[in-house]
XYZ file of C-alpha atoms in Angstrom:
509
model
C -29.227 60.155 -17.650
C -31.995 61.698 -15.563
C -30.931 63.048 -12.171
C -33.950 62.913 -9.929
C -32.580 63.099 -6.378
C -34.821 65.181 -4.161
C -33.585 68.040 -2.009
C -33.612 65.806 1.063
C -31.425 63.175 -0.584
C -28.648 65.635 -1.215
C -29.267 67.850 1.777
C -26.715 68.353 4.506
C -23.924 66.660 2.584
C -21.938 68.998 0.360
C -22.158 72.718 -0.447
C -21.317 73.086 -4.103
C -19.605 76.197 -5.497
C -19.571 77.105 -9.157
C -17.863 79.872 -11.021
C -20.174 80.247 -13.998
C -22.141 83.441 -14.477
C -25.917 83.380 -14.426
C -28.648 85.627 -15.687
C -31.298 87.357 -13.597
C -34.048 85.465 -15.393
C -32.677 82.136 -14.155
C -32.642 83.376 -10.552
C -36.106 84.875 -10.815
C -37.512 81.638 -12.307
C -36.054 79.613 -9.462
C -37.463 81.969 -6.823
C -40.920 82.153 -8.380
C -41.245 78.374 -8.518
C -40.343 77.935 -4.804
C -42.770 80.057 -2.723
C -42.175 78.086 0.514
C -38.381 78.333 0.593
C -35.929 81.084 1.401
C -33.166 81.239 -1.189
C -29.979 83.096 -0.610
C -28.055 83.715 -3.795
C -24.420 84.541 -3.783
C -21.793 85.577 -6.268
C -19.508 83.139 -8.043
C -16.830 83.301 -5.343
C -19.115 82.515 -2.318
C -21.161 79.554 -1.057
C -24.958 79.488 -0.548
C -27.144 77.581 1.900
C -30.853 77.381 2.528
C -33.249 75.861 5.054
C -36.355 74.013 3.899
C -38.974 74.602 6.628
C -41.372 71.994 5.269
C -39.001 69.071 5.914
C -36.608 70.506 8.533
C -33.687 68.994 6.640
C -30.517 70.918 5.884
C -29.847 71.135 2.145
C -26.868 72.106 0.134
C -27.516 75.160 -1.999
C -26.060 75.122 -5.439
C -25.456 78.417 -7.206
C -26.634 79.619 -10.560
C -27.717 77.220 -13.243
C -26.901 74.216 -11.056
C -29.618 75.197 -8.558
C -32.161 76.053 -11.228
C -31.365 72.893 -13.171
C -31.787 70.742 -10.044
C -35.153 72.313 -9.334
C -36.177 72.122 -12.958
C -35.421 68.396 -12.928
C -37.564 67.914 -9.832
C -40.300 70.096 -11.255
C -40.269 68.122 -14.506
C -40.732 64.884 -12.562
C -43.568 66.352 -10.488
C -45.374 67.509 -13.616
C -44.911 64.337 -15.628
C -41.850 65.599 -17.517
C -43.534 68.644 -19.031
C -40.614 71.040 -18.385
C -38.132 68.987 -20.357
C -36.197 72.116 -21.354
C -34.940 72.348 -17.785
C -34.208 68.616 -17.369
C -31.090 66.693 -18.419
C -28.967 69.831 -18.115
C -25.218 69.248 -18.462
C -24.658 71.451 -15.442
C -26.545 69.073 -13.120
C -24.052 67.158 -10.903
C -24.012 63.463 -11.755
C -22.034 62.415 -8.665
C -23.262 63.565 -5.269
C -22.565 60.724 -2.784
C -19.808 58.325 -1.771
C -21.019 54.911 -2.958
C -19.529 51.407 -3.101
C -19.713 49.040 -6.033
C -22.300 46.281 -5.460
C -19.643 43.538 -5.386
C -17.154 45.383 -3.171
C -16.145 43.682 0.071
C -18.024 46.195 2.239
C -21.291 46.085 0.324
C -21.526 42.546 -1.022
C -23.552 41.184 1.905
C -25.922 44.181 1.820
C -27.058 43.525 -1.749
C -29.738 41.157 -2.990
C -28.281 38.237 -4.944
C -31.564 36.652 -6.021
C -30.643 36.900 -9.697
C -27.265 35.272 -9.175
C -28.926 32.556 -7.099
C -31.352 31.845 -9.951
C -28.397 31.738 -12.352
C -26.645 29.199 -10.141
C -29.771 27.037 -10.094
C -30.063 27.169 -13.883
C -26.357 26.367 -14.375
C -26.536 23.582 -11.784
C -29.482 21.954 -13.503
C -27.910 22.320 -16.946
C -24.491 20.966 -15.935
C -25.885 18.020 -13.988
C -28.333 17.180 -16.766
C -25.423 16.967 -19.192
C -23.458 14.804 -16.734
C -26.415 12.465 -16.259
C -26.876 12.039 -20.009
C -23.143 11.503 -20.484
C -23.033 8.959 -17.667
C -25.954 6.957 -19.059
C -24.495 7.036 -22.581
C -21.101 5.864 -21.307
C -22.019 3.288 -18.641
C -25.656 2.459 -19.383
C -28.494 2.123 -16.875
C -26.886 0.864 -13.653
C -29.890 0.975 -11.333
C -30.802 -2.362 -9.820
C -33.685 -3.103 -7.473
C -31.516 -5.353 -5.346
C -30.159 -2.469 -3.313
C -33.627 -1.506 -2.098
C -35.702 -4.682 -2.418
C -34.257 -8.183 -2.757
C -34.808 -11.728 -1.609
C -32.470 -10.941 1.261
C -34.780 -8.148 2.335
C -37.702 -10.585 2.477
C -35.737 -12.701 4.949
C -35.493 -9.751 7.334
C -38.774 -10.639 9.036
C -37.090 -10.886 12.487
C -36.159 -7.210 12.183
C -39.702 -6.364 11.189
C -41.119 -8.264 14.155
C -38.622 -6.554 16.438
C -39.777 -3.178 15.145
C -43.415 -4.105 15.845
C -42.591 -5.077 19.439
C -40.798 -1.814 20.295
C -44.029 -0.164 21.626
C -43.878 -2.630 24.527
C -41.169 -0.520 26.169
C -43.132 2.760 26.267
C -46.054 0.826 27.727
C -43.761 -0.589 30.437
C -42.502 2.933 31.185
C -46.119 4.095 31.508
C -46.865 1.355 34.050
C -43.811 2.397 36.085
C -44.913 6.034 36.081
C -48.456 5.054 37.056
C -47.115 3.102 40.024
C -44.902 6.035 40.958
C -47.869 8.416 40.807
C -49.826 6.178 43.151
C -46.725 5.958 45.389
C -46.647 2.183 45.170
C -42.879 2.128 44.556
C -40.090 4.324 45.840
C -38.124 6.829 43.763
C -34.918 4.727 43.525
C -36.966 1.794 42.250
C -38.618 4.032 39.643
C -35.233 5.245 38.395
C -33.822 1.699 38.281
C -36.811 0.371 36.335
C -36.571 3.200 33.795
C -32.858 2.527 33.312
C -33.554 -1.166 32.699
C -36.433 -0.492 30.285
C -34.525 2.077 28.210
C -31.380 -0.083 28.099
C -33.257 -3.170 26.946
C -35.107 -1.056 24.368
C -31.847 -0.281 22.556
C -29.964 -3.568 23.184
C -32.811 -5.803 22.046
C -32.683 -4.582 18.399
C -28.871 -4.727 18.473
C -28.897 -8.466 19.297
C -31.641 -9.136 16.750
C -29.665 -7.461 13.959
C -26.375 -9.130 14.929
C -28.130 -12.500 15.034
C -29.523 -12.151 11.495
C -27.790 -11.772 8.161
C -29.975 -8.781 7.346
C -29.753 -6.155 4.644
C -27.963 -2.953 5.521
C -30.943 -0.673 4.890
C -33.215 -2.820 7.060
C -30.693 -2.794 9.890
C -30.223 0.972 9.734
C -33.994 1.523 9.764
C -34.482 -0.662 12.847
C -31.584 0.966 14.692
C -32.946 4.428 13.969
C -36.327 3.406 15.387
C -34.649 1.878 18.441
C -32.554 4.998 19.096
C -35.630 7.227 18.748
C -37.534 5.055 21.227
C -34.596 5.203 23.664
C -34.384 9.011 23.445
C -38.139 9.337 23.973
C -38.085 6.952 26.942
C -35.302 8.918 28.598
C -37.179 12.167 28.068
C -40.408 10.636 29.396
C -38.731 9.327 32.548
C -36.636 12.458 33.145
C -39.562 14.853 32.632
C -41.865 12.922 34.966
C -39.109 12.734 37.564
C -38.699 16.501 37.367
C -42.454 17.100 37.666
C -42.586 14.855 40.738
C -39.749 16.871 42.247
C -41.613 20.121 41.507
C -44.758 18.762 43.146
C -42.791 17.840 46.235
C -41.337 21.351 46.270
C -44.855 22.797 46.016
C -45.960 20.706 48.973
C -43.016 22.075 50.954
C -43.743 25.649 49.866
C -40.609 26.003 47.730
C -40.405 29.136 45.562
C -39.596 27.011 42.511
C -43.307 26.459 41.920
C -43.795 30.123 41.112
C -41.108 30.198 38.431
C -42.268 30.945 34.866
C -42.227 28.216 32.202
C -42.413 25.515 34.891
C -45.231 22.987 34.464
C -46.378 21.917 37.910
C -49.152 19.600 36.694
C -48.058 15.985 37.224
C -50.568 13.707 35.547
C -49.631 10.349 34.059
C -51.810 9.926 30.971
C -51.535 7.120 28.450
C -53.034 9.395 25.800
C -50.224 11.931 26.338
C -47.589 9.187 26.081
C -49.136 7.719 22.908
C -49.224 11.141 21.252
C -45.616 11.790 22.300
C -44.392 8.498 20.833
C -45.724 9.364 17.365
C -45.042 13.127 17.522
C -42.014 14.534 15.644
C -40.226 15.493 18.860
C -37.912 13.844 21.364
C -38.857 16.019 24.353
C -41.850 14.895 26.397
C -44.433 17.259 27.835
C -48.058 16.640 28.807
C -49.410 18.868 26.013
C -48.119 20.462 22.819
C -49.219 23.390 20.651
C -51.740 22.122 18.098
C -52.966 23.438 14.774
C -56.669 23.920 14.069
C -57.088 21.467 11.190
C -55.273 19.187 8.711
C -54.460 20.533 5.248
C -55.134 17.433 3.155
C -54.087 18.970 -0.169
C -50.821 20.188 1.342
C -50.101 16.700 2.721
C -50.625 15.152 -0.724
C -48.221 17.627 -2.326
C -45.573 16.887 0.280
C -45.985 13.143 -0.254
C -45.425 13.618 -3.974
C -42.249 15.594 -3.252
C -41.121 12.881 -0.829
C -41.514 10.180 -3.474
C -39.679 12.258 -6.093
C -36.688 13.118 -3.904
C -36.453 9.555 -2.579
C -36.218 8.391 -6.194
C -33.531 10.999 -6.870
C -31.514 9.657 -3.929
C -31.825 6.100 -5.201
C -30.780 7.164 -8.703
C -27.654 8.984 -7.461
C -26.659 6.104 -5.203
C -27.040 3.430 -7.850
C -25.818 5.395 -10.870
C -22.921 7.307 -9.309
C -21.928 6.391 -5.758
C -21.896 2.602 -6.107
C -19.623 2.542 -9.215
C -17.212 5.064 -7.626
C -16.993 3.095 -4.382
C -16.638 -0.280 -6.112
C -13.761 1.032 -8.264
C -11.860 2.459 -5.299
C -9.272 1.209 -2.843
C -9.125 1.425 0.925
C -8.295 5.110 1.554
C -5.810 4.296 4.329
C -4.015 1.437 2.586
C -3.721 2.317 -1.106
C -2.071 5.120 -3.038
C -2.529 8.464 -1.281
C -3.184 10.556 -4.402
C -5.576 7.962 -5.770
C -7.460 7.976 -2.458
C -7.744 11.767 -2.577
C -9.056 11.575 -6.141
C -11.706 9.004 -5.135
C -12.769 11.087 -2.125
C -13.133 14.233 -4.238
C -14.993 12.369 -6.981
C -17.341 10.871 -4.404
C -17.916 14.166 -2.589
C -20.329 15.730 -5.116
C -22.856 12.842 -5.455
C -22.540 12.196 -1.723
C -23.370 15.855 -1.058
C -26.456 15.617 -3.279
C -27.649 12.498 -1.446
C -27.055 14.096 1.942
C -28.975 17.244 1.001
C -31.833 15.166 -0.430
C -31.881 13.081 2.748
C -32.079 16.222 4.869
C -34.879 17.655 2.747
C -36.835 14.388 2.685
C -36.611 13.648 6.399
C -36.316 16.934 8.269
C -38.552 18.989 5.995
C -40.949 16.718 4.150
C -41.467 13.710 6.412
C -41.467 15.516 9.770
C -43.814 18.201 8.422
C -46.127 15.536 6.981
C -46.201 13.727 10.311
C -46.753 16.992 12.192
C -49.606 17.944 9.856
C -51.345 14.573 10.241
C -51.367 14.797 14.046
C -51.706 18.624 14.094
C -48.394 19.126 15.872
C -47.780 22.881 16.011
C -44.071 23.445 16.745
C -42.378 22.626 13.425
C -38.954 24.143 13.954
C -37.185 20.931 12.978
C -34.121 22.802 11.715
C -32.730 26.297 11.395
C -30.533 27.894 8.739
C -27.607 25.571 9.454
C -26.209 26.214 5.958
C -25.174 29.686 7.203
C -23.339 28.301 10.242
C -20.022 30.082 10.789
C -18.757 27.540 13.316
C -19.174 23.807 13.796
C -20.913 24.521 17.090
C -23.550 26.616 15.296
C -24.100 23.810 12.804
C -24.777 21.230 15.514
C -27.139 23.648 17.245
C -29.195 24.313 14.124
C -29.273 21.351 11.760
C -31.209 18.821 13.920
C -33.421 20.720 16.342
C -35.243 17.704 17.896
C -31.928 16.128 18.935
C -30.450 19.496 19.922
C -33.384 20.262 22.220
C -33.101 16.792 23.749
C -29.368 17.217 24.361
C -29.829 20.642 25.938
C -32.757 19.529 28.073
C -31.564 16.129 29.295
C -27.755 16.236 29.153
C -26.209 19.692 28.869
C -28.135 21.663 31.508
C -28.421 18.741 33.954
C -24.614 18.517 33.805
C -24.320 22.241 34.514
C -26.771 21.976 37.428
C -24.582 19.253 38.929
C -21.520 21.500 38.809
C -19.902 20.033 35.694
C -17.952 22.636 33.658
C -19.435 23.816 30.376
C -16.613 22.366 28.255
C -16.990 18.952 29.885
C -20.764 19.067 29.372
C -20.217 19.713 25.653
C -17.830 16.754 25.436
C -20.391 14.519 27.182
C -23.076 15.602 24.692
C -20.802 14.773 21.747
C -19.890 11.464 23.401
C -23.546 10.408 23.591
C -24.051 11.475 19.973
C -20.949 9.557 18.877
C -22.131 6.349 20.574
C -25.496 6.416 18.804
C -23.960 7.305 15.442
C -21.674 4.297 15.793
C -24.563 2.023 16.778
C -26.689 3.088 13.798
C -23.886 2.307 11.329
C -21.708 -0.386 12.930
C -24.508 -2.717 14.038
C -26.132 -3.033 10.550
C -22.619 -3.560 9.126
C -21.955 -6.280 11.755
C -18.602 -4.732 12.633
C -17.289 -2.104 15.022
C -14.488 -0.055 13.462
C -15.421 3.145 15.378
C -15.133 5.345 12.287
C -18.443 7.090 13.011
C -17.508 7.447 16.682
C -14.160 9.018 15.812
C -15.794 11.289 13.239
C -18.258 12.695 15.782
C -15.669 13.115 18.542
C -13.442 14.898 16.023
C -16.082 17.643 16.055
C -14.886 18.764 19.497
C -11.532 20.170 18.275
C -13.301 21.497 15.178
C -15.637 23.444 17.462
C -12.622 25.063 19.122
C -10.864 25.783 15.812
C -13.851 27.304 14.021
C -14.812 29.336 17.105
C -11.281 30.742 17.270
C -11.320 31.585 13.559
C -14.700 33.278 13.883
C -13.372 35.467 16.702
C -10.135 36.137 14.841
C -11.747 36.988 11.479
C -14.967 38.763 12.361
C -17.713 39.077 9.714
C -16.037 36.375 7.663
C -17.257 32.996 6.438
C -14.039 31.124 7.144
C -15.780 28.851 9.631
C -18.615 28.214 7.188
C -16.164 27.156 4.475
C -14.354 24.849 6.911
C -17.683 23.300 7.902
C -18.658 22.587 4.285
C -15.233 21.168 3.477
C -14.970 18.920 6.539
C -18.511 17.570 6.320
C -19.225 17.299 2.619
C -15.913 17.300 0.745
C -13.788 15.225 3.094
C -15.613 13.735 6.090
C -18.628 11.915 4.682
C -16.972 10.506 1.524
C -14.079 9.249 3.647
C -16.458 7.476 6.045
C -18.316 5.887 3.115
C -15.081 4.485 1.665
C -13.811 3.288 5.029
C -16.986 1.408 5.937
C -17.418 -0.018 2.440
C -13.928 -1.515 2.225
C -13.994 -2.775 5.791
C -17.338 -4.408 5.039
C -15.959 -5.977 1.848
C -12.873 -7.227 3.656
C -15.077 -8.732 6.376
C -17.237 -10.440 3.722
C -14.130 -11.824 1.987
C -12.724 -13.217 5.230
C -16.096 -14.769 6.091
C -16.258 -16.522 2.722
């Protein structure tokens, strides 16, 4: 093994003492080859040190053949290995530093694991390919078009018409803001009208869905659109209200107008509202950072990826999730061990679908939409997969909603004197209500499973935060997050809603 550490790499660490005898020729060779260094040679029972003036680094001097062999090794490297007779000497120390093994607990997170990551990808693809082939050979092709497109879906035209009429509510909000800008109506009237408009915007689709025997996917799609419109309307009204307040403060000479990051320009523009309603954000502002041009080839590639991963989701749902759910029992009424087995069996395909959904919506679709309208700020998510606490996960996995919560709920609560812990609970409460609406309304039943699941995050925030403080530099909270969300939480909710929906259908018949 070639030892090629330079003098600086071993300098200042250890002064090595040897007891072997050396010849004068070895010493003279070493001194002749180092004209810029001062070497102090000692006998076998003393230590030697030297100072290298060219690098100003303290170096450990090694006596006798050790010193000459070290230099000979360096000299051989500098001259392309010509002085091989002085390299690879047995007297050269092979161990000079205290080092950890790459997989030791102290060094494991400092190493690159790109090769292991590639191995995991290869194994994952190989194992799942075998499982797919085995599943098709055993159960046949189970995919049916009825889940996505059926005659029942064609009868969902009331939901489609409702979706087309949703832009009426932003237009009504624009008229209210225009009247407020012209001071035709008072501030309390403006607030009351915005409350009415935003409330009707979310209740109108709810009554349409409950009044129709619609498909589940159609109902979920309409409710998602309705919730997005409601969040945007609230942000539009709240932001304009704040800008009016800032303008009034400017007129009174308040110092708030000179604060950084405060937009004092209050201008009600229909163009700004229209751009905001189609932009991949929930927080209104008169202008946004824009890119210079549209990358058409990039958009096409993302569309192809979107189609592929949407097909993968449909395949997993039809080929794996549906048979598992249909052959299960209600998790709270049947055998406990059997319920655990069904939840664990459902967890893996459910995890794949959830990850594909995240990639399709938050990465592909939102980036495609941002590229088409040249929207610049594309931080739609952060590295939530590294979250060590549940609180970190909720702050990083859905940035548009997180920014809306912080801007329009959390900090307004703090400014009104509400404690931080209560403000967090209020934010989770709003999230829980909309999660329940998006699932319960298309299912035509209110069992509150989604609401309970979201509110259960509050104690999980406290538990994972405590564990993170108790076990520093550990991933205990990250493991708890993955287990609660992907191994237990989501599969349990799927089974609960499925069996409650089947029981409701049986009672109706």
